[in-house]
CSV table of C-alpha atoms in Angstrom, one decimal:
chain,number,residue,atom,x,y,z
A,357,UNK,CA,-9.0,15.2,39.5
A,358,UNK,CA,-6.3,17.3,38.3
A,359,UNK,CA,-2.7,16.7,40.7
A,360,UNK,CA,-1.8,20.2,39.6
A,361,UNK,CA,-3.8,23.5,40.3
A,362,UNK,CA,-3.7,25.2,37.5
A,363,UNK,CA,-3.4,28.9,38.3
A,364,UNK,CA,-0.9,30.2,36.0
A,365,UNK,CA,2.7,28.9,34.0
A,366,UNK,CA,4.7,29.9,36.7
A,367,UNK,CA,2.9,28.6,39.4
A,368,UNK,CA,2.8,25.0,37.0
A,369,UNK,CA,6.3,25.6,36.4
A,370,UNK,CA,7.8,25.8,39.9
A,371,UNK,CA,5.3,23.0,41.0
A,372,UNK,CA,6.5,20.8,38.3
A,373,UNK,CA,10.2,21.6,39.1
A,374,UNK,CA,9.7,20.7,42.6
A,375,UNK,CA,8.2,17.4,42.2
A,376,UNK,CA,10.5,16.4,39.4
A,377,UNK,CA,13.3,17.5,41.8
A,378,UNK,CA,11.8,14.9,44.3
A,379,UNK,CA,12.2,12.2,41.9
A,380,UNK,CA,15.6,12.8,41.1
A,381,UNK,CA,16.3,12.6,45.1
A,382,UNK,CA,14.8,9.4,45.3
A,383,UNK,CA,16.6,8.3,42.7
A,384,UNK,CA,19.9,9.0,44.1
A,385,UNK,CA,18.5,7.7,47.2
A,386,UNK,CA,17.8,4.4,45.2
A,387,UNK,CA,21.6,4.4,43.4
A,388,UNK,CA,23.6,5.4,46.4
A,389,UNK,CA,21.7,2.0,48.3
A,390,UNK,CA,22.8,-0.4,45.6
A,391,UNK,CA,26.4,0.9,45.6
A,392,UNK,CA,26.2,1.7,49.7
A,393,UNK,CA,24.7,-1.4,51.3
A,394,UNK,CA,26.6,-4.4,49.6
A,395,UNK,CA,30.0,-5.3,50.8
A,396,UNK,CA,31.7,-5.6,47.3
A,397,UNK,CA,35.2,-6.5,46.6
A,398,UNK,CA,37.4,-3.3,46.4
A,399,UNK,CA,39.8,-3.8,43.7
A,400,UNK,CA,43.3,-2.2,43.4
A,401,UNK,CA,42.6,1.3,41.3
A,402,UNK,CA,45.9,3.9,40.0
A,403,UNK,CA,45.1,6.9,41.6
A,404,UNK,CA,43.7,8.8,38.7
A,405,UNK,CA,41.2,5.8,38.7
A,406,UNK,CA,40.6,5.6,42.0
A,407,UNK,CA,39.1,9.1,41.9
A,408,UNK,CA,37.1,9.0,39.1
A,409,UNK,CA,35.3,6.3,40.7
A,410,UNK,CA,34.9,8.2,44.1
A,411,UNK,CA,33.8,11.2,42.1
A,412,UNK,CA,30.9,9.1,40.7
A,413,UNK,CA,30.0,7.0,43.8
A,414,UNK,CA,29.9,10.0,46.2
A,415,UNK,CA,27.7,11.8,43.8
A,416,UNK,CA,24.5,9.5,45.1
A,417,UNK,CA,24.9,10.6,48.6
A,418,UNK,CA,21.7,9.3,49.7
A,419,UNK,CA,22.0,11.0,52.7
A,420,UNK,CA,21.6,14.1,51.3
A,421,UNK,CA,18.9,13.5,49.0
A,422,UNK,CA,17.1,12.6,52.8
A,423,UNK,CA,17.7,16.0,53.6
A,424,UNK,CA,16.3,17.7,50.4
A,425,UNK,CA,13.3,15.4,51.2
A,426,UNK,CA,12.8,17.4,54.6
A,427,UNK,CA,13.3,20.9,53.3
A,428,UNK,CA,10.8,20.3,50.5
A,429,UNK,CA,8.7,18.8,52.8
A,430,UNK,CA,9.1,21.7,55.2
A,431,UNK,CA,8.1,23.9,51.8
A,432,UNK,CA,5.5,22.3,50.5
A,433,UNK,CA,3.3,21.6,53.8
A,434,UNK,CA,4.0,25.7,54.6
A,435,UNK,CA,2.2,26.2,51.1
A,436,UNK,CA,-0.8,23.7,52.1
A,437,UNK,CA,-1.4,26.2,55.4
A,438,UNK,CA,-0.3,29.6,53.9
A,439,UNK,CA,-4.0,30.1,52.9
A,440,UNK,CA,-5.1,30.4,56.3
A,441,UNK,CA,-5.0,33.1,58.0
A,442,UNK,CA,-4.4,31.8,61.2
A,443,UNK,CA,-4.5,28.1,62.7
A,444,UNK,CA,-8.1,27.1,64.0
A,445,UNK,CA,-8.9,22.9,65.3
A,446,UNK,CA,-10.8,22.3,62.3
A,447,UNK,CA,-7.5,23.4,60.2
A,448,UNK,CA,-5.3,21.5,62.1
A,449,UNK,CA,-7.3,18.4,62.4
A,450,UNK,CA,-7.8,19.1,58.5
A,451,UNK,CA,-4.2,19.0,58.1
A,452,UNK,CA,-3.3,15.7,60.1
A,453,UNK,CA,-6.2,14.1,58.4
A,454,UNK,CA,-4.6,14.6,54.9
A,455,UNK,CA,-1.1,14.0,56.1
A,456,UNK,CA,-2.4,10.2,57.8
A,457,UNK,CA,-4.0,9.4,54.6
A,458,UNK,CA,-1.2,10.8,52.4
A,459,UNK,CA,1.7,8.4,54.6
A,460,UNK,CA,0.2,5.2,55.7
A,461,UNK,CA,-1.6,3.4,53.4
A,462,UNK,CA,1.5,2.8,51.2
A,463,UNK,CA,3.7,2.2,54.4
A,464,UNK,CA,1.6,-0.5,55.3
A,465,UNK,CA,1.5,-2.0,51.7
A,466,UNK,CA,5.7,-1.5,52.0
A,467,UNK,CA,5.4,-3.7,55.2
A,468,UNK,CA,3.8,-6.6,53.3
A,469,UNK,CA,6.6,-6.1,50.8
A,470,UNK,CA,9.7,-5.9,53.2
A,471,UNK,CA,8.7,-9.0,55.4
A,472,UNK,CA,8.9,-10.7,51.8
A,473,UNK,CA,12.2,-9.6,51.1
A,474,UNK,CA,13.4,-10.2,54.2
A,475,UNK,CA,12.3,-14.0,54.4
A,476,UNK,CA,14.1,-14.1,50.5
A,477,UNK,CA,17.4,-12.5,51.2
A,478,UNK,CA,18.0,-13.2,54.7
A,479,UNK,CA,19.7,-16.5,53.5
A,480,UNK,CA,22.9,-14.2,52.5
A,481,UNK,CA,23.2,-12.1,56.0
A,482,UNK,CA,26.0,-15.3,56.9
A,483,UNK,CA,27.6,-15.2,53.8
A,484,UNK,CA,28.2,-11.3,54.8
A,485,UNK,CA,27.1,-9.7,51.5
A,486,UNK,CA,25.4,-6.9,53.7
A,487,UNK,CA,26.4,-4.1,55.2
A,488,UNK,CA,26.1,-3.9,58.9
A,489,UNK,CA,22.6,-2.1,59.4
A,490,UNK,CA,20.6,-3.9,56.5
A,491,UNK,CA,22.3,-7.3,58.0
A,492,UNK,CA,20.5,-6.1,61.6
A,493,UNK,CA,17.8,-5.4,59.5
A,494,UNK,CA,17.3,-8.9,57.5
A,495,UNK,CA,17.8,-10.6,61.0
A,496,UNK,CA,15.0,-8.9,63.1
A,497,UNK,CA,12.5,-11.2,63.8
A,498,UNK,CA,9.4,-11.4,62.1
A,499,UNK,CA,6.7,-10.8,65.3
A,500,UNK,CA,3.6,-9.3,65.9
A,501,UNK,CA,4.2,-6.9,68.4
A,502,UNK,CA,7.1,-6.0,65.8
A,503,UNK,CA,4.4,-6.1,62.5
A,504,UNK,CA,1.9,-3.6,65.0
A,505,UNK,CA,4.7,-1.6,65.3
A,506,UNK,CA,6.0,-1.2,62.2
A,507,UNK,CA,2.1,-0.1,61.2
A,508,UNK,CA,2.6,2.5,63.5
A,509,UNK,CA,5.4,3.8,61.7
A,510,UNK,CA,7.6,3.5,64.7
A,511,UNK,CA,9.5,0.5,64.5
A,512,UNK,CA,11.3,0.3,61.1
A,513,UNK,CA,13.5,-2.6,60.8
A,514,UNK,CA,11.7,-4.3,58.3
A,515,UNK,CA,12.4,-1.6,56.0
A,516,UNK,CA,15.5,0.4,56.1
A,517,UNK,CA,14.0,4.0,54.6
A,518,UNK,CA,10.8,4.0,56.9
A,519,UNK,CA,12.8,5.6,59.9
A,520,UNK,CA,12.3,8.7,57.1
A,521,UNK,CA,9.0,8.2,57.1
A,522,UNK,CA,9.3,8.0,61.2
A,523,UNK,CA,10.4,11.6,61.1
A,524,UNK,CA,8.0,12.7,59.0
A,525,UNK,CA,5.6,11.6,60.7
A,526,UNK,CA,7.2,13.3,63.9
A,527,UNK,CA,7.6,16.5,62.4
A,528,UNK,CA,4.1,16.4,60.5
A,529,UNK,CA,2.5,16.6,64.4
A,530,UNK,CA,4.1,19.6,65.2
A,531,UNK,CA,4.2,21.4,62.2
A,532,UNK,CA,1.4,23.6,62.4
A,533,UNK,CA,2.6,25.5,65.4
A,534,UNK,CA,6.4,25.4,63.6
A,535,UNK,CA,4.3,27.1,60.6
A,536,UNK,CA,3.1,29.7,62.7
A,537,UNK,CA,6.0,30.7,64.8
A,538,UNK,CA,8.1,30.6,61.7
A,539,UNK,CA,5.2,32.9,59.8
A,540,UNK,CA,5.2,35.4,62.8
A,541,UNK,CA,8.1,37.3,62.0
A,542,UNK,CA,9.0,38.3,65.5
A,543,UNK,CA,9.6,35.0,66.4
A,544,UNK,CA,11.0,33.9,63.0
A,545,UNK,CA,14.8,34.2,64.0
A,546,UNK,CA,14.4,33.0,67.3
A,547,UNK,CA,12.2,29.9,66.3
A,548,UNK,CA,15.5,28.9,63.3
A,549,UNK,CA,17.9,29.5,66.2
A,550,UNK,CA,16.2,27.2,68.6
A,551,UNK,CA,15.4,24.7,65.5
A,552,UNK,CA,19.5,24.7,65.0
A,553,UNK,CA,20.2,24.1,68.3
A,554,UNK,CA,18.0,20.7,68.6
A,555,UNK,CA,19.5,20.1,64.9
A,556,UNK,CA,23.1,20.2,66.6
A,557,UNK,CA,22.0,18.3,70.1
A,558,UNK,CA,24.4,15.1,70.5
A,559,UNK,CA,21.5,12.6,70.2
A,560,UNK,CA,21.3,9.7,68.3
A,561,UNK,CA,20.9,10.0,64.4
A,562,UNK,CA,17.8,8.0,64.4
A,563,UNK,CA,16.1,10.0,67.1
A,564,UNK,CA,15.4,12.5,64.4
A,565,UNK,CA,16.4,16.0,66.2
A,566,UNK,CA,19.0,17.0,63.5
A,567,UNK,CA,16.4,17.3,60.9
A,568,UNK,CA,14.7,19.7,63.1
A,569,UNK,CA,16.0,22.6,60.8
A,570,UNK,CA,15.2,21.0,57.5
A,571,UNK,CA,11.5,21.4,58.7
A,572,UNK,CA,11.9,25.2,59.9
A,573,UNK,CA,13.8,26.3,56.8
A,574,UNK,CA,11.6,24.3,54.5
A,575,UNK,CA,8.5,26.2,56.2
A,576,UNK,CA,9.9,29.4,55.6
A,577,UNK,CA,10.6,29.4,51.7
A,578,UNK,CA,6.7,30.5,50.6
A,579,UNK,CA,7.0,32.9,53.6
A,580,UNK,CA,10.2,34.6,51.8
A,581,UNK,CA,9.9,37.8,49.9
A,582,UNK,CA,10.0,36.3,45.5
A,583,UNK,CA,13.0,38.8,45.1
A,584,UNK,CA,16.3,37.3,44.9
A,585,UNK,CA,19.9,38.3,44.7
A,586,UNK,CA,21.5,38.6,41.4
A,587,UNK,CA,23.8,36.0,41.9
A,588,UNK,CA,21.4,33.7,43.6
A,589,UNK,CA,21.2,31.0,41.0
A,590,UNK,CA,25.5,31.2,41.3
A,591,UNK,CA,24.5,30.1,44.9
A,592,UNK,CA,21.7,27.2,43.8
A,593,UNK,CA,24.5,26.0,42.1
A,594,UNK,CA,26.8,25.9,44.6
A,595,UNK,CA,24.6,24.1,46.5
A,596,UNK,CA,23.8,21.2,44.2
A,597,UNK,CA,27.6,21.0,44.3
A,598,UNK,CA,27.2,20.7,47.7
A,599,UNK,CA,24.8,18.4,48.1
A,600,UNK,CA,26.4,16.1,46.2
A,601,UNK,CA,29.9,16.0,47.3
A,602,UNK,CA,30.6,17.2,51.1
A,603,UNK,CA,30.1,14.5,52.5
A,604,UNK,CA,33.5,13.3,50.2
A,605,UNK,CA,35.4,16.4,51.2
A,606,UNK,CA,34.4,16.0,55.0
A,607,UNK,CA,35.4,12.5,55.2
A,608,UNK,CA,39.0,12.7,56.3
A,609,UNK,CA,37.8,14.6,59.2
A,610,UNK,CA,35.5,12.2,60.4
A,611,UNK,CA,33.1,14.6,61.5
A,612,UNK,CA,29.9,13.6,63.6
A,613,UNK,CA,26.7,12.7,60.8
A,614,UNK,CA,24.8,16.0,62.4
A,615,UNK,CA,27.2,18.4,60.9
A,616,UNK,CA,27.2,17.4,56.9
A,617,UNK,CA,23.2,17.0,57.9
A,618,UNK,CA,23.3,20.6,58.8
A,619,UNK,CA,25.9,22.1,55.7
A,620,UNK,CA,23.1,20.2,53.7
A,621,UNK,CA,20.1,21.7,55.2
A,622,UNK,CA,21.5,24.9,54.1
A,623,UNK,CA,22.4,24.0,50.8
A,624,UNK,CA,18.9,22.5,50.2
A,625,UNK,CA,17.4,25.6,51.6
A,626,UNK,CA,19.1,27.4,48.8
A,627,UNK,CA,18.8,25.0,45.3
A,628,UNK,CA,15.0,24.3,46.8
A,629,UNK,CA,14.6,28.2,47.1
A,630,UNK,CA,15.8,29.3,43.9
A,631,UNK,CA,13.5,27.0,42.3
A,632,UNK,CA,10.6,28.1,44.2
A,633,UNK,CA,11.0,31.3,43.3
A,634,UNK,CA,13.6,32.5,40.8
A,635,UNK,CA,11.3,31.8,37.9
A,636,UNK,CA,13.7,29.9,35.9
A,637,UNK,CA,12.7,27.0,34.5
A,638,UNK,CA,15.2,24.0,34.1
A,639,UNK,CA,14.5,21.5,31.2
A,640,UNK,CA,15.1,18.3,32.8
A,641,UNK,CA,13.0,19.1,35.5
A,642,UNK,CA,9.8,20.6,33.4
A,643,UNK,CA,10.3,17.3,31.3
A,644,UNK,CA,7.4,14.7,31.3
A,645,UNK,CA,9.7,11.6,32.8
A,646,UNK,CA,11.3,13.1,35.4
A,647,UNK,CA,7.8,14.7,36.7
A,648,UNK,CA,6.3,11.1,36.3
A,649,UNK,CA,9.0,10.1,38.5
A,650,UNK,CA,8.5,13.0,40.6
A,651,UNK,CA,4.7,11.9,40.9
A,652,UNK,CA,5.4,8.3,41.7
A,653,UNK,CA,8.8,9.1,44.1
A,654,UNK,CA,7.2,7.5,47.5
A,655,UNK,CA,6.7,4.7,46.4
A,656,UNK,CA,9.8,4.3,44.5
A,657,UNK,CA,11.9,5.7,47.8
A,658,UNK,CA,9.8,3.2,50.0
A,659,UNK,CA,9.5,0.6,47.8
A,660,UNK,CA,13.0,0.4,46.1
A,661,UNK,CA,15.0,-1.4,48.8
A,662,UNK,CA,12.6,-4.7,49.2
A,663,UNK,CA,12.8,-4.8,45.3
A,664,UNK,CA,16.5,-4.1,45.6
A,665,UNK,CA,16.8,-6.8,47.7
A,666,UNK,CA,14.7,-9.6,45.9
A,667,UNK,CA,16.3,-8.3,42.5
A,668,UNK,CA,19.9,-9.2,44.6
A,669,UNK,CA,18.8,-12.3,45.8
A,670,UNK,CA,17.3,-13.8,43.1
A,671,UNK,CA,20.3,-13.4,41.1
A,672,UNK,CA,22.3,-14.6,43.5
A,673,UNK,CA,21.2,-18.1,43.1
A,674,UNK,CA,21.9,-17.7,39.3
A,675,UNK,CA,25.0,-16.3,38.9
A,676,UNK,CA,26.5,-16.6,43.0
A,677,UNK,CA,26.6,-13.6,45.4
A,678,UNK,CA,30.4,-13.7,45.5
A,679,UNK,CA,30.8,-13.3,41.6
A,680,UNK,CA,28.5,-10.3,41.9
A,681,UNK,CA,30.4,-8.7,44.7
A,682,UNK,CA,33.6,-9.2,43.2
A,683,UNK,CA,32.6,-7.2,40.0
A,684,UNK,CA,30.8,-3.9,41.5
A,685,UNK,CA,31.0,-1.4,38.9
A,686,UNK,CA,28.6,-3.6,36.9
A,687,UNK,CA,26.3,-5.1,39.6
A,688,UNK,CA,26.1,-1.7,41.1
A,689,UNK,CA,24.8,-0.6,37.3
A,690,UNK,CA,22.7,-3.1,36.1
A,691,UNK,CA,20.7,-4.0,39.8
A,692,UNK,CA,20.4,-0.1,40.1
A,693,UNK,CA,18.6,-0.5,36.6
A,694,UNK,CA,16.6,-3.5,37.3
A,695,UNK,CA,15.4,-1.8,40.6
A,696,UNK,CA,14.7,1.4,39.2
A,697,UNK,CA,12.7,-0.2,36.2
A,698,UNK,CA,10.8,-2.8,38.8
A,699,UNK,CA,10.2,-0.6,41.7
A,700,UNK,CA,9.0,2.5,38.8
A,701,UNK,CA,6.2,0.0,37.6
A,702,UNK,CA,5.2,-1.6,41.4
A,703,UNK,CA,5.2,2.1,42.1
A,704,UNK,CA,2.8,3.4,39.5
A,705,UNK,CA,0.7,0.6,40.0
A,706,UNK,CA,0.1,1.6,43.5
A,707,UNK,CA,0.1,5.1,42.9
A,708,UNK,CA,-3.1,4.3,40.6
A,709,UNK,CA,-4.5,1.9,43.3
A,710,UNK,CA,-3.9,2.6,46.7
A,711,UNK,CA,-1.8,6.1,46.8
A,712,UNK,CA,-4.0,8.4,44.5
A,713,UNK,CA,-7.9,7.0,45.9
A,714,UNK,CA,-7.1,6.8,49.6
A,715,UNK,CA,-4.7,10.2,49.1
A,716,UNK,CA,-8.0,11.9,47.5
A,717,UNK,CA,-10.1,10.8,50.6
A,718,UNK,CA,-8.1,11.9,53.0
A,719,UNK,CA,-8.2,15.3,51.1
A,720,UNK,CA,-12.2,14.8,51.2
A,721,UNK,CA,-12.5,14.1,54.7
A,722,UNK,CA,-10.3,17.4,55.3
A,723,UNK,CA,-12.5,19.3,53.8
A,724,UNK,CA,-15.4,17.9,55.4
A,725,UNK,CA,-13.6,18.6,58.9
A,726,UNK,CA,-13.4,22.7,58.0
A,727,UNK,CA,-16.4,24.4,58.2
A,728,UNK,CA,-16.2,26.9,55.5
A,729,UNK,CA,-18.0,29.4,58.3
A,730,UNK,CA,-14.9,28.5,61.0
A,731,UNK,CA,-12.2,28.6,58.6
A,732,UNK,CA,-10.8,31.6,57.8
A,733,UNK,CA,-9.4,32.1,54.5
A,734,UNK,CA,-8.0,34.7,52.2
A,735,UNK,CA,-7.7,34.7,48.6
A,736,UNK,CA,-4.7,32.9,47.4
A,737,UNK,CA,-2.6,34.2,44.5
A,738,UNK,CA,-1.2,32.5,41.7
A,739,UNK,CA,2.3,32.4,43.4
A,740,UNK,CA,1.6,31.1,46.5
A,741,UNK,CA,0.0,27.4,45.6
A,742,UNK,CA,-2.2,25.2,46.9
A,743,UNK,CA,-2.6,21.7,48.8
A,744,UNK,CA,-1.1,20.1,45.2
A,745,UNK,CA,0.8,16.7,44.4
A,746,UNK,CA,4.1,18.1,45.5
A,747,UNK,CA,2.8,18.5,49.2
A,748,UNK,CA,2.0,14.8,49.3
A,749,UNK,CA,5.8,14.0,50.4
């Protein structure tokens, strides 16, 4: 089975872009952990130095790429319902059907994985090579009222990136009434109001609220008239800028997380816009790697900090962890690479093996659950897309 629908170039194009622009998020995501979660020495720097290096650290703001993952989300499950006219239960159950199939089977296999990397590496959490979260982390105990949990998707201290997958999970069950009310245009303003003011609510982080927006926004690119300013792409840029570096010209204001969560939902709402549908076509992102990596970027982004982690430990034994923190420009290179090249393989192999098969039977059962009499559907054109591998986030 084809992971594309092939309807026409631009519709493969933007497609294409949009995956591939996944991979590079959860590739930053993967980067900004191996220079973020290790306590490594901080040697003296000039200043010119000094900001060189904070230039390129604070370019893998993980936290950001996060965010890009919700807006494209957002977009991508607002092209999987656009088809429908309106929401019936078949559609809906339809719709959870493919999204329980699409999230859990790897999360479980990433459970297996991350109580194995937490038995290896916990050894160091005295030593303090950890930063104070993962250390929590490595320390929870392994139970089974902690395991059950943790294959509900709730509890995710075994594996630092599955409170994502928590909030997707959150946002997946209400996301077909989200859909509509951002679809009806009366209600479209009001419904992104109210979605900003949960975003801005003084909850904890983890609770999930502040993503609220990402979600709404996401939902409402396909809904979005294809004509865009002239400077728009001016703006895409901007954003990328954005993305990458507020977070390094907020920081002397220590601001709470929320408000560089919202500055980014915005900025993602833009570069994710433009691609969708300004027609251009970028070459890194149409290029055949970086859509492989866009194809196999769950699994990387939930697999990548067990690997991380084993890849750390390991060579800690050879070389000591203290040597490695002491030299961080290089350990922050070279495990990066090690984990990248690992976790891409572990990934692709699951992809093949558990993701892809179990993916294509949830798709199966969904369209088993609509009854083609029930479900009302108009023709779709070539611009507006289909259920394809980039709504699998």
């Amino acid at each position: 089975m084809p992971s594309v629908t092939e309807t026409s170039g631009t519709e493969r194009n933007y497609l294409h872009q949009l995956t591939s622009l996944r991979g590079v998020a959860c590739l930053v995501v993967l980067f900004g952990h191996a220079i973020q979660v290790f306590r490594y020495s901080q040697p003296s720097r000039p200043a010119p130095q000094a900001a060189l290096h904070d230039l390129m650290t604070y370019a893998f703001n993980a936290e950001a790429a996060v965010v890009l993952f919700f807006v494209l989300s957002g977009c991508v499950l607002s092209l999987s319902l656009q088809k429908y006219t309106h929401m019936t239960g078949r559609i809906i159950g339809s719709f959870y059907i493919k999204r329980l199939f699409r999230i859990y089977p790897l999360l479980w296999f990433s459970i297996i994985l991350a109580i194995v990397s937490m038995v290896i590496a916990r050894g160091l959490v005295a030593d303090g090579v950890f930063v104070g979260w993962l250390s929590r982390n490595l320390q929870t105990p392994v139970s089974i009222w902690n395991t059950i949990a943790s294959i509900t998707g709730m509890f995710t201290r075994y594996n630092g990136p599955m409170w994502s997958l928590r909030v997707e999970l959150m946002y997946s069950v209400v996301f077909p009434l989200l859909f509509m009310l951002v679809r009806a245009r009366r209600l479209r303003v009001v419904t992104l109001v109210a979605l900003a003011a949960i975003a801005l609510l003084p909850v904890p982080h983890e609770v999930g609220t502040v993503f609220a927006l990402c979600f709404g926004l996401g939902a409402l690119i396909p809904l979005l008239p294809t004509a865009l300013p002239r400077r728009h792409g001016l703006y895409a840029l901007l954003g990328v800028a954005v993305l990458l570096y507020d977070r390094y010209a907020l920081a002397p204001l220590n601001l709470p997380e929320r408000i560089p969560d919202m500055i980014e939902t915005v900025a993602a709402f833009v570069v994710i816009r433009d691609l969708y549908a300004s027609g251009r076509q970028y070459r890194l992102l149409l290029s055949k790697p970086v859509i492989a990596v866009g194809e196999l970027s769950y699994g990387i982004y939930l697999l990548h900090l067990p690997v991380m982690l084993i890849v750390f430990s390991v060579a800690a034994r050879v070389w000591g962890a203290p040597v490695m923190l002491s030299h961080p420009s290089f350990t922050q290179f070279t495990l990066g690479i090690a984990t990248v090249v690992l976790t891409t393989a572990l990934a692709a192999l699951t992809y093949a093996l558990l993701e892809l098969p179990l993916h294509n039977l949830g798709r199966h059962l969904g369209r088993a659950i609509l009854n083609p009499a029930a479900a009302s559907i108009r023709p779709i054109t070539a611009g507006e897309g289909t259920d394809t591998h980039v709504s699998r986030v």
